[in-house]
């Protein structure tokens, strides 16, 4: 049913639940997981000035560590993973990467780390503009 499932993550509890759901789906459908972390440069700027560059670099390092931990959890269940860490506007990067890898499904938390609303801003933007199926957990 699914060949590639994209799981964007920001390390929030909602993203972690989405990851667990994606692992279960991948296990049942013999799919691979594409794990994505996006450093939101809208909140800190693009890496051009030294302090901004340091902040983006640290967040990219933190994102890479997060992706590696999640990949290990998936591999422990026999699921292959692909990791991608980038920076930019999260909803745009999620949609772009979903198209690039031809994801069959995007599985994401209904809100992220920085939101206390019913539906997060990034999630809303992805659901509205993504041309691929999106499962919210």
CSV table of N, CA, C and O in Angstrom, one decimal:
chain,number,residue,atom,x,y,z
A,1,UNK,N,0.8,-1.2,0.0
A,1,UNK,CA,0.0,0.0,0.0
A,1,UNK,C,0.9,1.3,0.0
A,1,UNK,O,0.6,2.2,-0.8
A,2,UNK,N,1.9,1.3,0.9
A,2,UNK,CA,2.8,2.4,0.9
A,2,UNK,C,4.2,1.9,0.7
A,2,UNK,O,4.6,0.9,1.2
A,3,UNK,N,4.9,2.7,-0.1
A,3,UNK,CA,6.3,2.3,-0.3
A,3,UNK,C,7.2,3.2,0.5
A,3,UNK,O,8.2,2.7,1.2
A,4,UNK,N,6.9,4.5,0.5
A,4,UNK,CA,7.7,5.5,1.3
A,4,UNK,C,6.8,6.4,2.1
A,4,UNK,O,5.9,7.0,1.6
A,5,UNK,N,7.0,6.4,3.4
A,5,UNK,CA,6.2,7.2,4.3
A,5,UNK,C,7.2,8.3,4.9
A,5,UNK,O,8.2,8.0,5.4
A,6,UNK,N,6.8,9.6,4.7
A,6,UNK,CA,7.5,10.7,5.2
A,6,UNK,C,7.0,11.1,6.6
A,6,UNK,O,5.8,11.2,6.8
A,7,UNK,N,8.0,11.2,7.5
A,7,UNK,CA,7.7,11.6,8.9
A,7,UNK,C,8.5,12.9,9.2
A,7,UNK,O,9.7,12.7,9.6
A,8,UNK,N,7.9,14.0,9.1
A,8,UNK,CA,8.6,15.2,9.6
A,8,UNK,C,8.6,15.3,11.1
A,8,UNK,O,7.6,14.9,11.7
A,9,UNK,N,9.7,15.7,11.7
A,9,UNK,CA,9.7,15.8,13.2
A,9,UNK,C,10.4,17.0,13.7
A,9,UNK,O,11.3,17.5,13.1
A,10,UNK,N,9.9,17.5,14.8
A,10,UNK,CA,10.5,18.7,15.5
A,10,UNK,C,10.9,18.2,16.9
A,10,UNK,O,11.3,19.1,17.7
A,11,UNK,N,10.8,17.0,17.2
A,11,UNK,CA,11.1,16.5,18.5
A,11,UNK,C,10.0,16.6,19.6
A,11,UNK,O,10.2,16.2,20.7
A,12,UNK,N,8.9,17.1,19.2
A,12,UNK,CA,7.8,17.3,20.1
A,12,UNK,C,7.1,15.9,20.4
A,12,UNK,O,7.3,14.9,19.7
A,13,UNK,N,6.3,15.9,21.5
A,13,UNK,CA,5.6,14.7,21.8
A,13,UNK,C,4.6,14.3,20.7
A,13,UNK,O,4.5,13.1,20.4
A,14,UNK,N,4.0,15.3,20.1
A,14,UNK,CA,3.1,15.0,19.0
A,14,UNK,C,3.8,14.3,17.8
A,14,UNK,O,3.3,13.4,17.2
A,15,UNK,N,5.0,14.9,17.5
A,15,UNK,CA,5.8,14.3,16.4
A,15,UNK,C,6.3,12.9,16.8
A,15,UNK,O,6.3,12.0,15.9
A,16,UNK,N,6.6,12.7,18.1
A,16,UNK,CA,7.0,11.3,18.5
A,16,UNK,C,5.8,10.3,18.3
A,16,UNK,O,6.1,9.2,17.9
A,17,UNK,N,4.6,10.7,18.7
A,17,UNK,CA,3.5,9.8,18.5
A,17,UNK,C,3.2,9.6,17.0
A,17,UNK,O,2.9,8.4,16.6
A,18,UNK,N,3.4,10.6,16.2
A,18,UNK,CA,3.3,10.4,14.7
A,18,UNK,C,4.3,9.4,14.2
A,18,UNK,O,4.1,8.5,13.4
A,19,UNK,N,5.6,9.5,14.7
A,19,UNK,CA,6.6,8.6,14.4
A,19,UNK,C,6.2,7.2,14.7
A,19,UNK,O,6.4,6.3,13.9
A,20,UNK,N,5.7,7.0,16.0
A,20,UNK,CA,5.3,5.6,16.4
A,20,UNK,C,4.2,5.1,15.5
A,20,UNK,O,4.3,3.9,15.1
A,21,UNK,N,3.3,5.9,15.1
A,21,UNK,CA,2.2,5.5,14.2
A,21,UNK,C,2.8,5.1,12.8
A,21,UNK,O,2.4,4.1,12.2
A,22,UNK,N,3.8,5.9,12.3
A,22,UNK,CA,4.4,5.7,11.0
A,22,UNK,C,5.2,4.4,11.1
A,22,UNK,O,5.2,3.6,10.1
A,23,UNK,N,5.8,4.1,12.2
A,23,UNK,CA,6.6,2.8,12.3
A,23,UNK,C,5.6,1.7,12.2
A,23,UNK,O,5.9,0.7,11.5
A,24,UNK,N,4.5,1.8,12.9
A,24,UNK,CA,3.5,0.7,12.8
A,24,UNK,C,3.0,0.5,11.4
A,24,UNK,O,2.8,-0.7,11.0
A,25,UNK,N,2.7,1.6,10.7
A,25,UNK,CA,2.2,1.5,9.3
A,25,UNK,C,3.3,0.9,8.4
A,25,UNK,O,3.0,0.0,7.6
A,26,UNK,N,4.5,1.3,8.6
A,26,UNK,CA,5.6,0.8,7.8
A,26,UNK,C,5.9,-0.7,8.0
A,26,UNK,O,6.1,-1.4,7.1
A,27,UNK,N,5.7,-1.1,9.3
A,27,UNK,CA,5.9,-2.5,9.6
A,27,UNK,C,4.8,-3.3,8.9
A,27,UNK,O,5.1,-4.4,8.4
A,28,UNK,N,3.6,-2.9,8.9
A,28,UNK,CA,2.5,-3.6,8.3
A,28,UNK,C,2.5,-3.6,6.8
A,28,UNK,O,2.1,-4.5,6.1
A,29,UNK,N,3.1,-2.5,6.2
A,29,UNK,CA,3.0,-2.4,4.7
A,29,UNK,C,4.4,-2.6,4.1
A,29,UNK,O,4.6,-2.4,2.9
A,30,UNK,N,5.4,-3.0,4.9
A,30,UNK,CA,6.7,-3.2,4.4
A,30,UNK,C,7.3,-2.0,3.7
A,30,UNK,O,7.8,-2.1,2.6
A,31,UNK,N,7.1,-0.8,4.3
A,31,UNK,CA,7.5,0.5,3.7
A,31,UNK,C,8.8,0.9,4.4
A,31,UNK,O,9.2,0.5,5.4
A,32,UNK,N,9.4,1.9,3.7
A,32,UNK,CA,10.5,2.6,4.3
A,32,UNK,C,10.1,3.9,4.9
A,32,UNK,O,9.0,4.5,4.4
A,33,UNK,N,10.8,4.5,5.8
A,33,UNK,CA,10.5,5.7,6.4
A,33,UNK,C,11.5,6.8,6.0
A,33,UNK,O,12.7,6.5,6.0
A,34,UNK,N,11.0,7.9,5.6
A,34,UNK,CA,11.9,9.1,5.3
A,34,UNK,C,11.7,10.0,6.5
A,34,UNK,O,10.6,10.5,6.7
A,35,UNK,N,12.7,10.2,7.2
A,35,UNK,CA,12.6,11.1,8.4
A,35,UNK,C,13.2,12.5,8.1
A,35,UNK,O,14.3,12.6,7.6
A,36,UNK,N,12.4,13.5,8.4
A,36,UNK,CA,12.8,14.9,8.0
A,36,UNK,C,12.8,15.8,9.2
A,36,UNK,O,11.8,15.8,10.0
A,37,UNK,N,13.8,16.6,9.4
A,37,UNK,CA,13.9,17.6,10.4
A,37,UNK,C,14.2,18.9,9.6
A,37,UNK,O,15.1,19.0,8.8
A,38,UNK,N,13.4,20.0,9.9
A,38,UNK,CA,13.6,21.3,9.3
A,38,UNK,C,13.9,22.3,10.4
A,38,UNK,O,13.1,22.5,11.3
A,39,UNK,N,15.0,23.0,10.2
A,39,UNK,CA,15.4,24.1,11.1
A,39,UNK,C,14.6,25.3,10.5
A,39,UNK,O,14.8,25.7,9.4
A,40,UNK,N,13.7,25.8,11.4
A,40,UNK,CA,12.8,26.9,10.9
A,40,UNK,C,13.6,28.2,10.9
A,40,UNK,O,13.8,28.9,12.0
A,41,UNK,N,14.1,28.6,9.8
A,41,UNK,CA,14.9,29.9,9.7
A,41,UNK,C,14.0,31.1,9.8
A,41,UNK,O,14.5,32.2,9.9
A,42,UNK,N,12.7,30.9,9.7
A,42,UNK,CA,11.8,32.0,9.9
A,42,UNK,C,11.9,32.6,11.3
A,42,UNK,O,11.6,33.7,11.6
A,43,UNK,N,12.2,31.7,12.3
A,43,UNK,CA,12.3,32.2,13.7
A,43,UNK,C,13.7,32.7,14.0
A,43,UNK,O,13.9,33.4,15.0
A,44,UNK,N,14.7,32.3,13.3
A,44,UNK,CA,16.1,32.7,13.6
A,44,UNK,C,16.9,33.3,12.4
A,44,UNK,O,17.9,33.8,12.6
A,45,UNK,N,16.3,33.3,11.3
A,45,UNK,CA,17.0,33.8,10.1
A,45,UNK,C,17.8,32.8,9.3
A,45,UNK,O,18.0,31.7,9.8
A,46,UNK,N,18.2,33.2,8.1
A,46,UNK,CA,19.0,32.3,7.3
A,46,UNK,C,20.5,32.5,7.8
A,46,UNK,O,20.9,33.5,8.3
A,47,UNK,N,21.2,31.4,7.6
A,47,UNK,CA,22.6,31.5,8.1
A,47,UNK,C,23.5,32.4,7.3
A,47,UNK,O,24.0,31.9,6.2
A,48,UNK,N,23.7,33.6,7.7
A,48,UNK,CA,24.5,34.5,6.9
A,48,UNK,C,25.4,35.2,7.9
A,48,UNK,O,26.6,35.4,7.7
A,49,UNK,N,24.9,35.7,9.0
A,49,UNK,CA,25.7,36.3,10.1
A,49,UNK,C,26.2,35.3,11.0
A,49,UNK,O,25.6,34.2,11.2
A,50,UNK,N,27.3,35.5,11.6
A,50,UNK,CA,28.0,34.5,12.4
A,50,UNK,C,27.1,34.0,13.6
A,50,UNK,O,27.1,32.8,13.8
A,51,UNK,N,26.4,34.9,14.3
A,51,UNK,CA,25.5,34.3,15.4
A,51,UNK,C,24.4,33.5,14.8
A,51,UNK,O,24.0,32.5,15.4
A,52,UNK,N,23.8,34.0,13.7
A,52,UNK,CA,22.7,33.2,13.1
A,52,UNK,C,23.2,31.9,12.6
A,52,UNK,O,22.6,30.8,12.8
A,53,UNK,N,24.4,31.9,12.0
A,53,UNK,CA,25.0,30.7,11.4
A,53,UNK,C,25.2,29.7,12.6
A,53,UNK,O,25.0,28.5,12.4
A,54,UNK,N,25.7,30.2,13.7
A,54,UNK,CA,25.9,29.3,14.8
A,54,UNK,C,24.6,28.7,15.3
A,54,UNK,O,24.6,27.5,15.7
A,55,UNK,N,23.6,29.5,15.4
A,55,UNK,CA,22.3,29.0,15.9
A,55,UNK,C,21.7,28.0,14.9
A,55,UNK,O,21.2,26.9,15.4
A,56,UNK,N,21.8,28.3,13.7
A,56,UNK,CA,21.3,27.3,12.7
A,56,UNK,C,22.1,26.0,12.7
A,56,UNK,O,21.5,24.9,12.7
A,57,UNK,N,23.4,26.2,12.8
A,57,UNK,CA,24.3,25.0,12.9
A,57,UNK,C,24.0,24.1,14.1
A,57,UNK,O,23.9,22.9,14.0
A,58,UNK,N,23.7,24.8,15.3
A,58,UNK,CA,23.4,24.0,16.5
A,58,UNK,C,22.1,23.3,16.3
A,58,UNK,O,21.9,22.1,16.7
A,59,UNK,N,21.1,24.0,15.7
A,59,UNK,CA,19.8,23.3,15.5
A,59,UNK,C,19.9,22.2,14.5
A,59,UNK,O,19.2,21.2,14.7
A,60,UNK,N,20.7,22.4,13.5
A,60,UNK,CA,20.9,21.3,12.5
A,60,UNK,C,21.5,20.1,13.2
A,60,UNK,O,21.2,18.9,13.0
A,61,UNK,N,22.5,20.3,14.1
A,61,UNK,CA,23.2,19.2,14.8
A,61,UNK,C,22.2,18.5,15.7
A,61,UNK,O,22.2,17.3,15.8
A,62,UNK,N,21.4,19.3,16.4
A,62,UNK,CA,20.3,18.7,17.3
A,62,UNK,C,19.3,17.9,16.5
A,62,UNK,O,18.9,16.8,16.9
A,63,UNK,N,19.0,18.4,15.3
A,63,UNK,CA,18.1,17.7,14.4
A,63,UNK,C,18.7,16.4,13.9
A,63,UNK,O,18.0,15.4,13.8
A,64,UNK,N,19.9,16.4,13.5
A,64,UNK,CA,20.6,15.2,13.1
A,64,UNK,C,20.6,14.2,14.2
A,64,UNK,O,20.4,13.0,13.9
A,65,UNK,N,20.9,14.6,15.4
A,65,UNK,CA,20.9,13.7,16.5
A,65,UNK,C,19.5,13.1,16.7
A,65,UNK,O,19.4,11.8,17.0
A,66,UNK,N,18.5,13.9,16.6
A,66,UNK,CA,17.1,13.4,16.8
A,66,UNK,C,16.8,12.4,15.7
A,66,UNK,O,16.3,11.3,15.9
A,67,UNK,N,17.2,12.7,14.4
A,67,UNK,CA,16.9,11.8,13.3
A,67,UNK,C,17.6,10.5,13.5
A,67,UNK,O,17.0,9.4,13.2
A,68,UNK,N,18.8,10.5,14.0
A,68,UNK,CA,19.6,9.3,14.2
A,68,UNK,C,18.9,8.4,15.3
A,68,UNK,O,18.9,7.2,15.1
A,69,UNK,N,18.5,9.0,16.3
A,69,UNK,CA,17.8,8.3,17.4
A,69,UNK,C,16.5,7.6,16.9
A,69,UNK,O,16.2,6.5,17.1
A,70,UNK,N,15.7,8.4,16.1
A,70,UNK,CA,14.5,7.8,15.5
A,70,UNK,C,14.8,6.7,14.5
A,70,UNK,O,14.1,5.7,14.5
A,71,UNK,N,15.8,6.9,13.7
A,71,UNK,CA,16.2,5.9,12.7
A,71,UNK,C,16.6,4.6,13.4
A,71,UNK,O,16.2,3.5,13.0
A,72,UNK,N,17.3,4.7,14.5
A,72,UNK,CA,17.7,3.5,15.3
A,72,UNK,C,16.4,2.8,15.8
A,72,UNK,O,16.4,1.5,15.7
A,73,UNK,N,15.5,3.5,16.3
A,73,UNK,CA,14.2,2.9,16.8
A,73,UNK,C,13.5,2.2,15.7
A,73,UNK,O,13.0,1.1,15.9
A,74,UNK,N,13.5,2.8,14.5
A,74,UNK,CA,12.9,2.1,13.3
A,74,UNK,C,13.6,0.9,12.9
A,74,UNK,O,13.1,-0.2,12.6
A,75,UNK,N,15.0,1.0,12.8
A,75,UNK,CA,15.8,-0.1,12.4
A,75,UNK,C,15.7,-1.3,13.4
A,75,UNK,O,15.7,-2.5,13.0
A,76,UNK,N,15.5,-1.0,14.7
A,76,UNK,CA,15.2,-2.0,15.7
A,76,UNK,C,14.0,-2.8,15.4
A,76,UNK,O,13.9,-4.0,15.8
A,77,UNK,N,13.1,-2.3,14.6
A,77,UNK,CA,11.9,-3.0,14.2
A,77,UNK,C,12.0,-3.5,12.8
A,77,UNK,O,11.0,-4.0,12.2
A,78,UNK,N,13.2,-3.4,12.2
A,78,UNK,CA,13.4,-3.9,10.9
A,78,UNK,C,13.0,-3.0,9.7
A,78,UNK,O,12.8,-3.5,8.6
A,79,UNK,N,12.8,-1.7,10.0
A,79,UNK,CA,12.3,-0.8,9.0
A,79,UNK,C,13.5,0.1,8.5
A,79,UNK,O,14.2,0.6,9.3
A,80,UNK,N,13.6,0.2,7.2
A,80,UNK,CA,14.7,1.0,6.6
A,80,UNK,C,14.3,2.5,6.7
A,80,UNK,O,13.1,2.8,6.6
A,81,UNK,N,15.3,3.3,6.8
A,81,UNK,CA,15.1,4.7,6.9
A,81,UNK,C,16.0,5.5,6.0
A,81,UNK,O,17.1,5.0,5.7
A,82,UNK,N,15.5,6.7,5.7
A,82,UNK,CA,16.3,7.7,5.0
A,82,UNK,C,16.2,9.0,5.8
A,82,UNK,O,15.1,9.3,6.3
A,83,UNK,N,17.3,9.7,6.1
A,83,UNK,CA,17.3,10.9,6.9
A,83,UNK,C,17.6,12.1,6.1
A,83,UNK,O,18.4,12.1,5.2
A,84,UNK,N,16.9,13.2,6.4
A,84,UNK,CA,17.1,14.4,5.7
A,84,UNK,C,16.9,15.6,6.7
A,84,UNK,O,15.9,15.7,7.4
A,85,UNK,N,18.0,16.4,6.8
A,85,UNK,CA,17.9,17.6,7.7
A,85,UNK,C,18.2,18.8,6.9
A,85,UNK,O,19.1,18.8,6.1
A,86,UNK,N,17.4,19.8,7.0
A,86,UNK,CA,17.5,21.0,6.2
A,86,UNK,C,17.1,22.2,7.0
A,86,UNK,O,16.7,22.1,8.1
A,87,UNK,N,17.2,23.4,6.4
A,87,UNK,CA,16.6,24.6,7.0
A,87,UNK,C,15.8,25.3,6.0
A,87,UNK,O,16.0,25.2,4.8
A,88,UNK,N,14.8,26.1,6.5
A,88,UNK,CA,14.0,26.8,5.6
A,88,UNK,C,12.6,27.0,6.3
A,88,UNK,O,12.5,26.9,7.5
A,89,UNK,N,11.6,27.2,5.5
A,89,UNK,CA,10.2,27.4,6.1
A,89,UNK,C,9.6,26.0,6.2
A,89,UNK,O,9.5,25.3,5.1
A,90,UNK,N,9.3,25.5,7.4
A,90,UNK,CA,9.0,24.1,7.5
A,90,UNK,C,7.9,23.5,6.6
A,90,UNK,O,8.1,22.4,6.0
A,91,UNK,N,6.8,24.2,6.5
A,91,UNK,CA,5.7,23.6,5.7
A,91,UNK,C,6.1,23.5,4.2
A,91,UNK,O,5.8,22.5,3.5
A,92,UNK,N,6.8,24.5,3.7
A,92,UNK,CA,7.3,24.4,2.3
A,92,UNK,C,8.4,23.3,2.2
A,92,UNK,O,8.3,22.6,1.2
A,93,UNK,N,9.3,23.1,3.1
A,93,UNK,CA,10.3,22.1,3.0
A,93,UNK,C,9.7,20.7,3.1
A,93,UNK,O,10.1,19.8,2.4
A,94,UNK,N,8.7,20.6,4.0
A,94,UNK,CA,8.0,19.3,4.1
A,94,UNK,C,7.3,18.9,2.8
A,94,UNK,O,7.5,17.8,2.2
A,95,UNK,N,6.6,19.8,2.2
A,95,UNK,CA,5.9,19.6,0.9
A,95,UNK,C,6.9,19.3,-0.2
A,95,UNK,O,6.7,18.4,-1.0
A,96,UNK,N,7.9,20.1,-0.3
A,96,UNK,CA,9.0,19.9,-1.3
A,96,UNK,C,9.6,18.6,-1.2
A,96,UNK,O,9.8,17.9,-2.2
A,97,UNK,N,10.0,18.2,0.0
A,97,UNK,CA,10.7,16.9,0.2
A,97,UNK,C,9.7,15.7,-0.1
A,97,UNK,O,10.1,14.7,-0.6
A,98,UNK,N,8.5,15.9,0.3
A,98,UNK,CA,7.5,14.8,0.0
A,98,UNK,C,7.4,14.6,-1.5
A,98,UNK,O,7.3,13.4,-2.0
A,99,UNK,N,7.4,15.7,-2.3
A,99,UNK,CA,7.4,15.6,-3.7
A,99,UNK,C,8.7,15.0,-4.3
A,99,UNK,O,8.7,14.1,-5.1
A,100,UNK,N,9.8,15.4,-3.7
A,100,UNK,CA,11.1,15.0,-4.2
A,100,UNK,C,11.3,13.5,-4.0
A,100,UNK,O,11.8,12.8,-4.9
A,101,UNK,N,10.8,12.9,-2.9
A,101,UNK,CA,11.0,11.5,-2.7
A,101,UNK,C,9.8,10.7,-3.1
A,101,UNK,O,9.8,9.5,-2.9
A,102,UNK,N,8.8,11.4,-3.6
A,102,UNK,CA,7.6,10.8,-4.1
A,102,UNK,C,6.9,9.9,-2.9
A,102,UNK,O,6.6,8.8,-3.1
A,103,UNK,N,6.8,10.6,-1.8
A,103,UNK,CA,6.2,10.0,-0.6
A,103,UNK,C,4.8,9.5,-0.9
A,103,UNK,O,4.0,10.3,-1.5
A,104,UNK,N,4.4,8.4,-0.5
A,104,UNK,CA,3.1,7.9,-0.6
A,104,UNK,C,2.1,8.4,0.5
A,104,UNK,O,0.9,8.4,0.3
A,105,UNK,N,2.8,8.8,1.6
A,105,UNK,CA,2.0,9.3,2.7
A,105,UNK,C,2.9,10.2,3.6
A,105,UNK,O,4.1,9.8,3.7
A,106,UNK,N,2.3,11.2,4.2
A,106,UNK,CA,3.0,12.1,5.1
A,106,UNK,C,2.3,11.8,6.5
A,106,UNK,O,1.1,12.0,6.5
A,107,UNK,N,3.1,11.4,7.5
A,107,UNK,CA,2.5,11.2,8.8
A,107,UNK,C,3.1,12.2,9.7
A,107,UNK,O,4.4,12.3,9.9
A,108,UNK,N,2.3,13.1,10.4
A,108,UNK,CA,2.8,14.1,11.2
A,108,UNK,C,1.9,14.4,12.4
A,108,UNK,O,0.7,14.1,12.3
A,109,UNK,N,2.5,15.0,13.4
A,109,UNK,CA,1.7,15.4,14.6
A,109,UNK,C,0.8,16.5,14.3
A,109,UNK,O,1.1,17.3,13.4
A,110,UNK,N,-0.4,16.6,14.9
A,110,UNK,CA,-1.3,17.6,14.6
A,110,UNK,C,-0.9,19.0,15.1
A,110,UNK,O,-1.4,20.0,14.8
A,111,UNK,N,0.1,19.0,16.0
A,111,UNK,CA,0.7,20.3,16.4
A,111,UNK,C,2.2,20.0,16.8
A,111,UNK,O,2.5,18.9,17.1
A,112,UNK,N,3.0,21.0,16.8
A,112,UNK,CA,4.4,20.9,17.0
A,112,UNK,C,4.8,21.4,18.4
A,112,UNK,O,3.9,21.8,19.2
A,113,UNK,N,6.0,21.5,18.6
A,113,UNK,CA,6.6,21.9,19.9
A,113,UNK,C,6.2,23.3,20.3
A,113,UNK,O,6.1,23.6,21.5
A,114,UNK,N,6.1,24.2,19.4
A,114,UNK,CA,5.9,25.6,19.7
A,114,UNK,C,4.5,26.1,19.7
A,114,UNK,O,4.2,27.3,19.7
A,115,UNK,N,3.5,25.1,19.7
A,115,UNK,CA,2.1,25.5,19.5
A,115,UNK,C,1.3,24.9,20.6
A,115,UNK,O,1.5,23.8,21.1
A,116,UNK,N,0.3,25.6,21.0
A,116,UNK,CA,-0.7,25.1,22.0
A,116,UNK,C,-2.1,25.2,21.4
A,116,UNK,O,-3.1,25.0,22.1
A,117,UNK,N,-2.2,25.4,20.1
A,117,UNK,CA,-3.5,25.4,19.4
A,117,UNK,C,-4.0,24.0,19.1
A,117,UNK,O,-3.2,23.1,19.2
A,118,UNK,N,-5.2,23.9,18.7
A,118,UNK,CA,-5.8,22.7,18.3
A,118,UNK,C,-5.0,22.0,17.1
A,118,UNK,O,-4.7,20.9,17.2
A,119,UNK,N,-4.7,22.9,16.1
A,119,UNK,CA,-3.9,22.4,15.0
A,119,UNK,C,-2.8,23.4,14.7
A,119,UNK,O,-3.0,24.6,14.6
A,120,UNK,N,-1.6,22.9,14.7
A,120,UNK,CA,-0.4,23.7,14.5
A,120,UNK,C,-0.4,24.4,13.2
A,120,UNK,O,-1.0,24.0,12.2
A,121,UNK,N,0.3,25.5,13.1
A,121,UNK,CA,0.4,26.3,11.9
A,121,UNK,C,1.1,25.6,10.8
A,121,UNK,O,0.6,25.6,9.6
A,122,UNK,N,2.2,24.9,11.1
A,122,UNK,CA,2.9,24.1,10.0
A,122,UNK,C,2.0,23.0,9.5
A,122,UNK,O,1.8,22.8,8.3
A,123,UNK,N,1.3,22.3,10.5
A,123,UNK,CA,0.4,21.2,10.1
A,123,UNK,C,-0.7,21.7,9.2
A,123,UNK,O,-1.0,21.1,8.2
A,124,UNK,N,-1.3,22.8,9.6
A,124,UNK,CA,-2.4,23.4,8.8
A,124,UNK,C,-1.9,23.7,7.4
A,124,UNK,O,-2.6,23.4,6.4
A,125,UNK,N,-0.7,24.3,7.2
A,125,UNK,CA,-0.2,24.7,5.9
A,125,UNK,C,0.1,23.5,5.1
A,125,UNK,O,-0.1,23.4,3.9
A,126,UNK,N,0.7,22.4,5.7
A,126,UNK,CA,1.0,21.2,5.0
A,126,UNK,C,-0.3,20.5,4.5
A,126,UNK,O,-0.5,20.2,3.3
A,127,UNK,N,-1.3,20.4,5.4
A,127,UNK,CA,-2.6,19.8,5.0
A,127,UNK,C,-3.3,20.6,3.8
A,127,UNK,O,-3.8,20.0,2.9
A,128,UNK,N,-3.2,21.9,3.9
A,128,UNK,CA,-3.9,22.7,2.9
A,128,UNK,C,-3.2,22.6,1.5
A,128,UNK,O,-3.8,22.6,0.5
A,129,UNK,N,-1.8,22.5,1.5
A,129,UNK,CA,-1.1,22.7,0.3
A,129,UNK,C,-0.4,21.4,-0.3
A,129,UNK,O,0.0,21.4,-1.4
A,130,UNK,N,-0.3,20.4,0.6
A,130,UNK,CA,0.4,19.2,0.1
A,130,UNK,C,-0.5,18.4,-0.8
A,130,UNK,O,-1.7,18.2,-0.6
A,131,UNK,N,0.1,17.9,-1.9
A,131,UNK,CA,-0.6,17.2,-2.9
A,131,UNK,C,-0.6,15.7,-2.6
A,131,UNK,O,-1.0,14.9,-3.5
A,132,UNK,N,0.0,15.3,-1.5
A,132,UNK,CA,0.1,13.9,-1.1
A,132,UNK,C,-0.8,13.7,0.1
A,132,UNK,O,-1.1,14.6,0.9
A,133,UNK,N,-1.2,12.5,0.4
A,133,UNK,CA,-2.1,12.2,1.6
A,133,UNK,C,-1.3,12.5,2.8
A,133,UNK,O,-0.1,12.2,2.9
A,134,UNK,N,-2.0,13.1,3.8
A,134,UNK,CA,-1.4,13.5,5.1
A,134,UNK,C,-2.2,12.8,6.2
A,134,UNK,O,-3.4,13.0,6.2
A,135,UNK,N,-1.5,12.1,7.1
A,135,UNK,CA,-2.2,11.5,8.2
A,135,UNK,C,-1.7,12.2,9.4
A,135,UNK,O,-0.5,12.3,9.7
A,136,UNK,N,-2.7,12.8,10.2
A,136,UNK,CA,-2.4,13.5,11.4
A,136,UNK,C,-2.6,12.6,12.6
A,136,UNK,O,-3.6,12.0,12.7
A,137,UNK,N,-1.6,12.6,13.5
A,137,UNK,CA,-1.7,11.8,14.7
A,137,UNK,C,-1.6,12.7,15.9
A,137,UNK,O,-0.9,13.6,16.0
